[in-house]
Amino acid sequence: MVLRIVKYGDPVLETAAAEVTRFGSLELRQLVDNMFDTMYANKGIGLAAPQVAVSERLAVIDPSAGEDPSAKLVLINPRILVKEGTQIGEEGCLSIPGFREDVRRALRVRLRAQNVDGEFFETEGAELLARAMQHELDHLNGVLFLSHLSPLKRDLIRRKIRKLAKAGDW
Ligand code: NI
């Protein structure tokens, strides 16, 4: 089921999410399935639970955008263990549609997370996957990619969004 994506301006996007505790439940599995459906329907490569108005530490990622089933990644209560190097590349967000900007991120990350049954695992990513991991983990802390831009760029985008919202186009 495709869920409604919350847009910039909704406080849930700027609130730190709570740890997931409902492991093994049907509801958690359904939420994960619905988040993948929602991400693919919107042509994204990552989606965090706060973006569907669920303030819990859960994100789904698929850098192949549905091309490779083995690329699907579910991260619950994730923590970054190691960050290495830097990369600068264009980034967008399904909650901030229409805006893309260069963002500096670590080139490689290693993290520890839980799966839907609560089992811990470690995984790592580089380049685009590492970028998606860092972007989605930020969401769980109420941080948007706008926070990584210069104040000038950030204010410009905020002003444009306020204008769109006033016109009823946001
Ligand atoms: Ni995002």
mmCIF file of N, CA and C in Angstrom, residues 9-134:
data_model
loop_
_atom_site.group_PDB
_atom_site.id
_atom_site.type_symbol
_atom_site.label_atom_id
_atom_site.label_comp_id
_atom_site.label_asym_id
_atom_site.label_seq_id
_atom_site.Cartn_x
_atom_site.Cartn_y
_atom_site.Cartn_z
ATOM 1 N N GLY A 9 7.884 21.133 6.482
ATOM 2 C CA GLY A 9 6.954 22.032 7.151
ATOM 3 C C GLY A 9 6.191 21.285 8.232
ATOM 4 N N ASP A 10 6.037 19.958 8.037
ATOM 5 C CA ASP A 10 5.387 19.142 9.064
ATOM 6 C C ASP A 10 6.401 18.881 10.187
ATOM 7 N N PRO A 11 6.015 19.172 11.433
ATOM 8 C CA PRO A 11 6.966 19.023 12.552
ATOM 9 C C PRO A 11 7.522 17.606 12.718
ATOM 10 N N VAL A 12 6.795 16.578 12.250
ATOM 11 C CA VAL A 12 7.291 15.201 12.438
ATOM 12 C C VAL A 12 8.643 15.008 11.753
ATOM 13 N N LEU A 13 8.896 15.783 10.689
ATOM 14 C CA LEU A 13 10.160 15.654 9.947
ATOM 15 C C LEU A 13 11.342 16.246 10.718
ATOM 16 N N GLU A 14 11.049 17.095 11.691
ATOM 17 C CA GLU A 14 12.134 17.730 12.435
ATOM 18 C C GLU A 14 12.111 17.324 13.908
ATOM 19 N N THR A 15 11.578 16.115 14.139
ATOM 20 C CA THR A 15 11.497 15.541 15.487
ATOM 21 C C THR A 15 12.337 14.268 15.507
ATOM 22 N N ALA A 16 13.142 14.086 16.548
ATOM 23 C CA ALA A 16 13.913 12.845 16.681
ATOM 24 C C ALA A 16 12.936 11.695 16.923
ATOM 25 N N ALA A 17 13.095 10.611 16.158
ATOM 26 C CA ALA A 17 12.162 9.482 16.236
ATOM 27 C C ALA A 17 12.518 8.566 17.409
ATOM 28 N N ALA A 18 11.527 7.789 17.861
ATOM 29 C CA ALA A 18 11.700 6.879 18.999
ATOM 30 C C ALA A 18 12.229 5.530 18.531
ATOM 31 N N GLU A 19 12.954 4.844 19.414
ATOM 32 C CA GLU A 19 13.442 3.495 19.125
ATOM 33 C C GLU A 19 12.262 2.577 18.802
ATOM 34 N N VAL A 20 12.461 1.676 17.839
ATOM 35 C CA VAL A 20 11.451 0.672 17.527
ATOM 36 C C VAL A 20 11.529 -0.420 18.592
ATOM 37 N N THR A 21 10.364 -0.846 19.104
ATOM 38 C CA THR A 21 10.342 -1.940 20.076
ATOM 39 C C THR A 21 9.394 -3.058 19.643
ATOM 40 N N ARG A 22 8.523 -2.785 18.667
ATOM 41 C CA ARG A 22 7.484 -3.776 18.308
ATOM 42 C C ARG A 22 7.984 -4.821 17.308
ATOM 43 N N PHE A 23 9.119 -5.470 17.658
ATOM 44 C CA PHE A 23 9.711 -6.462 16.759
ATOM 45 C C PHE A 23 8.832 -7.695 16.615
ATOM 46 N N GLY A 24 8.857 -8.262 15.400
ATOM 47 C CA GLY A 24 8.110 -9.492 15.151
ATOM 48 C C GLY A 24 6.626 -9.276 14.943
ATOM 49 N N SER A 25 6.159 -8.032 15.051
ATOM 50 C CA SER A 25 4.713 -7.805 14.902
ATOM 51 C C SER A 25 4.334 -7.697 13.436
ATOM 52 N N LEU A 26 3.086 -8.049 13.160
ATOM 53 C CA LEU A 26 2.553 -7.937 11.804
ATOM 54 C C LEU A 26 2.555 -6.465 11.373
ATOM 55 N N GLU A 27 2.249 -5.582 12.322
ATOM 56 C CA GLU A 27 2.183 -4.144 12.011
ATOM 57 C C GLU A 27 3.531 -3.631 11.506
ATOM 58 N N LEU A 28 4.607 -4.091 12.143
ATOM 59 C CA LEU A 28 5.939 -3.624 11.735
ATOM 60 C C LEU A 28 6.267 -4.136 10.330
ATOM 61 N N ARG A 29 5.947 -5.412 10.058
ATOM 62 C CA ARG A 29 6.177 -5.967 8.716
ATOM 63 C C ARG A 29 5.382 -5.205 7.656
ATOM 64 N N GLN A 30 4.114 -4.909 8.011
ATOM 65 C CA GLN A 30 3.260 -4.187 7.059
ATOM 66 C C GLN A 30 3.787 -2.784 6.807
ATOM 67 N N LEU A 31 4.276 -2.145 7.873
ATOM 68 C CA LEU A 31 4.826 -0.798 7.710
ATOM 69 C C LEU A 31 6.032 -0.829 6.760
ATOM 70 N N VAL A 32 6.908 -1.832 6.937
ATOM 71 C CA VAL A 32 8.087 -1.964 6.065
ATOM 72 C C VAL A 32 7.643 -2.177 4.609
ATOM 73 N N ASP A 33 6.686 -3.090 4.392
ATOM 74 C CA ASP A 33 6.178 -3.340 3.031
ATOM 75 C C ASP A 33 5.598 -2.063 2.429
ATOM 76 N N ASN A 34 4.803 -1.365 3.225
ATOM 77 C CA ASN A 34 4.170 -0.136 2.732
ATOM 78 C C ASN A 34 5.201 0.944 2.436
ATOM 79 N N MET A 35 6.271 0.973 3.233
ATOM 80 C CA MET A 35 7.313 1.967 2.980
ATOM 81 C C MET A 35 8.056 1.672 1.673
ATOM 82 N N PHE A 36 8.318 0.376 1.390
ATOM 83 C CA PHE A 36 8.928 0.041 0.099
ATOM 84 C C PHE A 36 7.990 0.424 -1.044
ATOM 85 N N ASP A 37 6.687 0.075 -0.914
ATOM 86 C CA ASP A 37 5.711 0.426 -1.958
ATOM 87 C C ASP A 37 5.715 1.938 -2.205
ATOM 88 N N THR A 38 5.744 2.694 -1.113
ATOM 89 C CA THR A 38 5.677 4.159 -1.196
ATOM 90 C C THR A 38 6.944 4.721 -1.839
ATOM 91 N N MET A 39 8.087 4.161 -1.451
ATOM 92 C CA MET A 39 9.367 4.616 -2.009
ATOM 93 C C MET A 39 9.437 4.340 -3.514
ATOM 94 N N TYR A 40 9.057 3.121 -3.923
ATOM 95 C CA TYR A 40 9.114 2.787 -5.357
ATOM 96 C C TYR A 40 8.112 3.615 -6.157
ATOM 97 N N ALA A 41 6.913 3.814 -5.602
ATOM 98 C CA ALA A 41 5.878 4.583 -6.312
ATOM 99 C C ALA A 41 6.339 6.014 -6.562
ATOM 100 N N ASN A 42 7.232 6.504 -5.683
ATOM 101 C CA ASN A 42 7.716 7.885 -5.810
ATOM 102 C C ASN A 42 9.124 7.960 -6.395
ATOM 103 N N LYS A 43 9.614 6.797 -6.882
ATOM 104 C CA LYS A 43 10.930 6.729 -7.522
ATOM 105 C C LYS A 43 12.062 7.224 -6.621
ATOM 106 N N GLY A 44 11.968 6.862 -5.340
ATOM 107 C CA GLY A 44 13.040 7.209 -4.409
ATOM 108 C C GLY A 44 13.950 6.017 -4.200
ATOM 109 N N ILE A 45 15.106 6.253 -3.556
ATOM 110 C CA ILE A 45 16.010 5.147 -3.223
ATOM 111 C C ILE A 45 16.122 4.973 -1.711
ATOM 112 N N GLY A 46 15.408 5.806 -0.959
ATOM 113 C CA GLY A 46 15.390 5.668 0.492
ATOM 114 C C GLY A 46 14.170 6.359 1.063
ATOM 115 N N LEU A 47 13.678 5.842 2.183
ATOM 116 C CA LEU A 47 12.517 6.454 2.836
ATOM 117 C C LEU A 47 12.596 6.128 4.323
ATOM 118 N N ALA A 48 12.390 7.153 5.136
ATOM 119 C CA ALA A 48 12.427 6.972 6.590
ATOM 120 C C ALA A 48 11.005 7.074 7.142
ATOM 121 N N ALA A 49 10.744 6.349 8.236
ATOM 122 C CA ALA A 49 9.388 6.283 8.784
ATOM 123 C C ALA A 49 8.784 7.666 9.091
ATOM 124 N N PRO A 50 9.559 8.630 9.617
ATOM 125 C CA PRO A 50 8.949 9.953 9.859
ATOM 126 C C PRO A 50 8.358 10.577 8.589
ATOM 127 N N GLN A 51 8.848 10.170 7.408
ATOM 128 C CA GLN A 51 8.316 10.707 6.147
ATOM 129 C C GLN A 51 6.920 10.179 5.826
ATOM 130 N N VAL A 52 6.508 9.107 6.537
ATOM 131 C CA VAL A 52 5.122 8.651 6.402
ATOM 132 C C VAL A 52 4.408 8.850 7.743
ATOM 133 N N ALA A 53 4.885 9.865 8.484
ATOM 134 C CA ALA A 53 4.260 10.315 9.735
ATOM 135 C C ALA A 53 4.318 9.279 10.855
ATOM 136 N N VAL A 54 5.318 8.374 10.793
ATOM 137 C CA VAL A 54 5.536 7.418 11.881
ATOM 138 C C VAL A 54 6.876 7.775 12.515
ATOM 139 N N SER A 55 6.830 8.283 13.754
ATOM 140 C CA SER A 55 8.055 8.789 14.376
ATOM 141 C C SER A 55 8.796 7.661 15.085
ATOM 142 N N GLU A 56 9.307 6.722 14.275
ATOM 143 C CA GLU A 56 10.072 5.586 14.788
ATOM 144 C C GLU A 56 11.352 5.428 13.975
ATOM 145 N N ARG A 57 12.382 4.818 14.607
ATOM 146 C CA ARG A 57 13.707 4.733 13.993
ATOM 147 C C ARG A 57 13.782 3.553 13.021
ATOM 148 N N LEU A 58 13.220 3.778 11.834
ATOM 149 C CA LEU A 58 13.122 2.749 10.806
ATOM 150 C C LEU A 58 13.266 3.417 9.447
ATOM 151 N N ALA A 59 14.087 2.810 8.576
ATOM 152 C CA ALA A 59 14.236 3.336 7.214
ATOM 153 C C ALA A 59 14.385 2.184 6.239
ATOM 154 N N VAL A 60 13.941 2.394 5.011
ATOM 155 C CA VAL A 60 14.169 1.425 3.937
ATOM 156 C C VAL A 60 15.013 2.108 2.860
ATOM 157 N N ILE A 61 15.869 1.308 2.233
ATOM 158 C CA ILE A 61 16.791 1.824 1.218
ATOM 159 C C ILE A 61 16.874 0.811 0.083
ATOM 160 N N ASP A 62 16.935 1.285 -1.139
ATOM 161 C CA ASP A 62 17.222 0.425 -2.285
ATOM 162 C C ASP A 62 17.881 1.267 -3.375
ATOM 163 N N PRO A 63 19.223 1.280 -3.393
ATOM 164 C CA PRO A 63 19.916 2.120 -4.381
ATOM 165 C C PRO A 63 19.667 1.668 -5.818
ATOM 166 N N SER A 64 19.125 0.440 -6.016
ATOM 167 C CA SER A 64 18.835 -0.030 -7.378
ATOM 168 C C SER A 64 17.451 0.419 -7.836
ATOM 169 N N ALA A 65 16.698 1.092 -6.941
ATOM 170 C CA ALA A 65 15.350 1.592 -7.257
ATOM 171 C C ALA A 65 14.427 0.475 -7.767
ATOM 172 N N GLY A 66 14.556 -0.716 -7.170
ATOM 173 C CA GLY A 66 13.644 -1.809 -7.512
ATOM 174 C C GLY A 66 14.163 -2.742 -8.589
ATOM 175 N N GLU A 67 15.356 -2.470 -9.138
ATOM 176 C CA GLU A 67 15.924 -3.298 -10.209
ATOM 177 C C GLU A 67 16.509 -4.598 -9.658
ATOM 178 N N ASP A 68 17.051 -4.534 -8.456
ATOM 179 C CA ASP A 68 17.774 -5.667 -7.885
ATOM 180 C C ASP A 68 17.190 -6.004 -6.501
ATOM 181 N N PRO A 69 16.413 -7.114 -6.410
ATOM 182 C CA PRO A 69 15.763 -7.455 -5.134
ATOM 183 C C PRO A 69 16.755 -7.614 -3.980
ATOM 184 N N SER A 70 18.003 -7.994 -4.288
ATOM 185 C CA SER A 70 18.980 -8.202 -3.215
ATOM 186 C C SER A 70 19.510 -6.879 -2.662
ATOM 187 N N ALA A 71 19.147 -5.779 -3.311
ATOM 188 C CA ALA A 71 19.630 -4.470 -2.852
ATOM 189 C C ALA A 71 18.721 -3.868 -1.776
ATOM 190 N N LYS A 72 17.588 -4.526 -1.503
ATOM 191 C CA LYS A 72 16.646 -3.991 -0.505
ATOM 192 C C LYS A 72 17.245 -4.066 0.895
ATOM 193 N N LEU A 73 17.160 -2.962 1.597
ATOM 194 C CA LEU A 73 17.770 -2.884 2.924
ATOM 195 C C LEU A 73 16.764 -2.272 3.900
ATOM 196 N N VAL A 74 16.558 -2.967 5.026
ATOM 197 C CA VAL A 74 15.690 -2.439 6.088
ATOM 198 C C VAL A 74 16.583 -2.148 7.283
ATOM 199 N N LEU A 75 16.565 -0.919 7.753
ATOM 200 C CA LEU A 75 17.404 -0.515 8.878
ATOM 201 C C LEU A 75 16.512 -0.075 10.030
ATOM 202 N N ILE A 76 16.596 -0.801 11.135
ATOM 203 C CA ILE A 76 15.807 -0.463 12.318
ATOM 204 C C ILE A 76 16.771 -0.142 13.464
ATOM 205 N N ASN A 77 16.517 0.979 14.132
ATOM 206 C CA ASN A 77 17.386 1.481 15.216
ATOM 207 C C ASN A 77 18.860 1.514 14.777
ATOM 208 N N PRO A 78 19.155 2.028 13.587
ATOM 209 C CA PRO A 78 20.544 1.969 13.083
ATOM 210 C C PRO A 78 21.475 2.947 13.804
ATOM 211 N N ARG A 79 22.725 2.529 13.886
ATOM 212 C CA ARG A 79 23.778 3.387 14.457
ATOM 213 C C ARG A 79 24.999 3.307 13.562
ATOM 214 N N ILE A 80 25.581 4.433 13.246
ATOM 215 C CA ILE A 80 26.791 4.429 12.429
ATOM 216 C C ILE A 80 27.983 4.070 13.303
ATOM 217 N N LEU A 81 28.772 3.096 12.834
ATOM 218 C CA LEU A 81 29.949 2.651 13.581
ATOM 219 C C LEU A 81 31.203 3.346 13.061
ATOM 220 N N VAL A 82 31.319 3.449 11.735
ATOM 221 C CA VAL A 82 32.512 4.022 11.113
ATOM 222 C C VAL A 82 32.104 4.882 9.920
ATOM 223 N N LYS A 83 32.758 6.026 9.808
ATOM 224 C CA LYS A 83 32.594 6.881 8.620
ATOM 225 C C LYS A 83 33.979 7.137 8.060
ATOM 226 N N GLU A 84 34.122 7.046 6.728
ATOM 227 C CA GLU A 84 35.436 7.270 6.109
ATOM 228 C C GLU A 84 35.308 8.100 4.845
ATOM 229 N N GLY A 85 36.266 8.962 4.627
ATOM 230 C CA GLY A 85 36.359 9.700 3.369
ATOM 231 C C GLY A 85 35.253 10.720 3.217
ATOM 232 N N THR A 86 35.240 11.395 2.074
ATOM 233 C CA THR A 86 34.169 12.349 1.786
ATOM 234 C C THR A 86 33.751 12.228 0.332
ATOM 235 N N GLN A 87 32.498 12.548 0.073
ATOM 236 C CA GLN A 87 31.978 12.626 -1.291
ATOM 237 C C GLN A 87 31.044 13.824 -1.333
ATOM 238 N N ILE A 88 31.004 14.475 -2.487
ATOM 239 C CA ILE A 88 30.052 15.566 -2.692
ATOM 240 C C ILE A 88 29.199 15.181 -3.888
ATOM 241 N N GLY A 89 27.897 15.210 -3.705
ATOM 242 C CA GLY A 89 27.016 14.839 -4.805
ATOM 243 C C GLY A 89 25.619 15.390 -4.593
ATOM 244 N N GLU A 90 24.852 15.370 -5.673
ATOM 245 C CA GLU A 90 23.509 15.928 -5.637
ATOM 246 C C GLU A 90 22.581 15.037 -4.814
ATOM 247 N N GLU A 91 21.769 15.682 -4.027
ATOM 248 C CA GLU A 91 20.863 14.949 -3.157
ATOM 249 C C GLU A 91 19.484 15.594 -3.185
ATOM 250 N N GLY A 92 18.457 14.770 -3.098
ATOM 251 C CA GLY A 92 17.089 15.267 -2.992
ATOM 252 C C GLY A 92 16.389 14.522 -1.888
ATOM 253 N N CYS A 93 15.115 14.821 -1.696
ATOM 254 C CA CYS A 93 14.355 14.187 -0.628
ATOM 255 C C CYS A 93 12.885 14.157 -1.037
ATOM 256 N N LEU A 94 12.230 12.997 -0.861
ATOM 257 C CA LEU A 94 10.818 12.885 -1.262
ATOM 258 C C LEU A 94 9.928 13.839 -0.453
ATOM 259 N N SER A 95 10.414 14.306 0.693
ATOM 260 C CA SER A 95 9.640 15.256 1.501
ATOM 261 C C SER A 95 9.906 16.699 1.102
ATOM 262 N N ILE A 96 10.876 16.907 0.189
ATOM 263 C CA ILE A 96 11.206 18.254 -0.287
ATOM 264 C C ILE A 96 11.255 18.197 -1.814
ATOM 265 N N PRO A 97 10.131 17.828 -2.451
ATOM 266 C CA PRO A 97 10.159 17.575 -3.901
ATOM 267 C C PRO A 97 10.510 18.822 -4.707
ATOM 268 N N GLY A 98 11.294 18.608 -5.754
ATOM 269 C CA GLY A 98 11.620 19.708 -6.656
ATOM 270 C C GLY A 98 12.921 20.421 -6.332
ATOM 271 N N PHE A 99 13.553 20.039 -5.224
ATOM 272 C CA PHE A 99 14.800 20.707 -4.849
ATOM 273 C C PHE A 99 15.921 19.682 -4.738
ATOM 274 N N ARG A 100 17.010 19.923 -5.449
ATOM 275 C CA ARG A 100 18.178 19.054 -5.356
ATOM 276 C C ARG A 100 19.413 19.938 -5.207
ATOM 277 N N GLU A 101 20.301 19.558 -4.288
ATOM 278 C CA GLU A 101 21.511 20.353 -4.056
ATOM 279 C C GLU A 101 22.681 19.422 -3.754
ATOM 280 N N ASP A 102 23.881 19.929 -3.987
ATOM 281 C CA ASP A 102 25.079 19.180 -3.623
ATOM 282 C C ASP A 102 25.202 19.114 -2.101
ATOM 283 N N VAL A 103 25.485 17.913 -1.601
ATOM 284 C CA VAL A 103 25.670 17.719 -0.159
ATOM 285 C C VAL A 103 26.949 16.918 0.055
ATOM 286 N N ARG A 104 27.735 17.336 1.047
ATOM 287 C CA ARG A 104 28.956 16.614 1.393
ATOM 288 C C ARG A 104 28.616 15.514 2.403
ATOM 289 N N ARG A 105 29.040 14.304 2.102
ATOM 290 C CA ARG A 105 28.796 13.159 2.991
ATOM 291 C C ARG A 105 30.065 12.336 3.106
ATOM 292 N N ALA A 106 30.072 11.415 4.075
ATOM 293 C CA ALA A 106 31.166 10.449 4.130
ATOM 294 C C ALA A 106 31.056 9.528 2.916
ATOM 295 N N LEU A 107 32.219 9.061 2.430
ATOM 296 C CA LEU A 107 32.252 8.200 1.244
ATOM 297 C C LEU A 107 31.821 6.774 1.581
ATOM 298 N N ARG A 108 32.213 6.329 2.767
ATOM 299 C CA ARG A 108 31.890 4.960 3.206
ATOM 300 C C ARG A 108 31.373 5.001 4.639
ATOM 301 N N VAL A 109 30.375 4.187 4.914
ATOM 302 C CA VAL A 109 29.913 4.061 6.297
ATOM 303 C C VAL A 109 29.710 2.591 6.631
ATOM 304 N N ARG A 110 29.912 2.283 7.893
ATOM 305 C CA ARG A 110 29.591 0.956 8.406
ATOM 306 C C ARG A 110 28.593 1.175 9.522
ATOM 307 N N LEU A 111 27.512 0.395 9.551
ATOM 308 C CA LEU A 111 26.531 0.600 10.611
ATOM 309 C C LEU A 111 26.007 -0.707 11.172
ATOM 310 N N ARG A 112 25.391 -0.561 12.326
ATOM 311 C CA ARG A 112 24.781 -1.683 13.032
ATOM 312 C C ARG A 112 23.304 -1.356 13.149
ATOM 313 N N ALA A 113 22.456 -2.328 12.867
ATOM 314 C CA ALA A 113 21.017 -2.091 12.907
ATOM 315 C C ALA A 113 20.316 -3.388 13.286
ATOM 316 N N GLN A 114 18.992 -3.318 13.405
ATOM 317 C CA GLN A 114 18.188 -4.502 13.669
ATOM 318 C C GLN A 114 17.271 -4.767 12.487
ATOM 319 N N ASN A 115 16.887 -6.037 12.303
ATOM 320 C CA ASN A 115 15.906 -6.371 11.264
ATOM 321 C C ASN A 115 14.502 -6.415 11.895
ATOM 322 N N VAL A 116 13.489 -6.772 11.110
ATOM 323 C CA VAL A 116 12.108 -6.726 11.630
ATOM 324 C C VAL A 116 11.879 -7.690 12.792
ATOM 325 N N ASP A 117 12.761 -8.686 12.946
ATOM 326 C CA ASP A 117 12.628 -9.608 14.074
ATOM 327 C C ASP A 117 13.459 -9.165 15.274
ATOM 328 N N GLY A 118 14.167 -8.037 15.125
ATOM 329 C CA GLY A 118 14.951 -7.512 16.235
ATOM 330 C C GLY A 118 16.378 -8.014 16.257
ATOM 331 N N GLU A 119 16.754 -8.847 15.253
ATOM 332 C CA GLU A 119 18.125 -9.373 15.215
ATOM 333 C C GLU A 119 19.094 -8.278 14.763
ATOM 334 N N PHE A 120 20.229 -8.210 15.442
ATOM 335 C CA PHE A 120 21.250 -7.211 15.101
ATOM 336 C C PHE A 120 22.087 -7.695 13.919
ATOM 337 N N PHE A 121 22.488 -6.770 13.059
ATOM 338 C CA PHE A 121 23.414 -7.104 11.975
ATOM 339 C C PHE A 121 24.254 -5.868 11.673
ATOM 340 N N GLU A 122 25.393 -6.102 11.021
ATOM 341 C CA GLU A 122 26.232 -4.990 10.579
ATOM 342 C C GLU A 122 26.259 -4.988 9.066
ATOM 343 N N THR A 123 26.304 -3.803 8.486
ATOM 344 C CA THR A 123 26.388 -3.703 7.031
ATOM 345 C C THR A 123 27.173 -2.456 6.683
ATOM 346 N N GLU A 124 27.657 -2.393 5.439
ATOM 347 C CA GLU A 124 28.393 -1.192 5.059
ATOM 348 C C GLU A 124 28.028 -0.776 3.649
ATOM 349 N N GLY A 125 28.291 0.474 3.362
ATOM 350 C CA GLY A 125 27.981 0.988 2.047
ATOM 351 C C GLY A 125 29.001 2.020 1.638
ATOM 352 N N ALA A 126 29.106 2.219 0.304
ATOM 353 C CA ALA A 126 29.986 3.250 -0.230
ATOM 354 C C ALA A 126 29.192 4.046 -1.259
ATOM 355 N N GLU A 127 29.702 5.237 -1.555
ATOM 356 C CA GLU A 127 29.139 6.084 -2.605
ATOM 357 C C GLU A 127 27.630 6.290 -2.426
ATOM 358 N N LEU A 128 26.820 5.924 -3.446
ATOM 359 C CA LEU A 128 25.384 6.226 -3.390
ATOM 360 C C LEU A 128 24.696 5.561 -2.194
ATOM 361 N N LEU A 129 25.059 4.300 -1.921
ATOM 362 C CA LEU A 129 24.447 3.603 -0.781
ATOM 363 C C LEU A 129 24.818 4.296 0.531
ATOM 364 N N ALA A 130 26.068 4.695 0.657
ATOM 365 C CA ALA A 130 26.507 5.398 1.866
ATOM 366 C C ALA A 130 25.773 6.730 1.998
ATOM 367 N N ARG A 131 25.564 7.405 0.878
ATOM 368 C CA ARG A 131 24.836 8.675 0.888
ATOM 369 C C ARG A 131 23.394 8.455 1.368
ATOM 370 N N ALA A 132 22.746 7.407 0.820
ATOM 371 C CA ALA A 132 21.366 7.112 1.217
ATOM 372 C C ALA A 132 21.297 6.754 2.707
ATOM 373 N N MET A 133 22.253 5.965 3.164
ATOM 374 C CA MET A 133 22.272 5.586 4.588
ATOM 375 C C MET A 133 22.360 6.822 5.473
ATOM 376 N N GLN A 134 23.261 7.733 5.140
ATOM 377 C CA GLN A 134 23.444 8.928 5.972
ATOM 378 C C GLN A 134 22.225 9.838 5.902
#
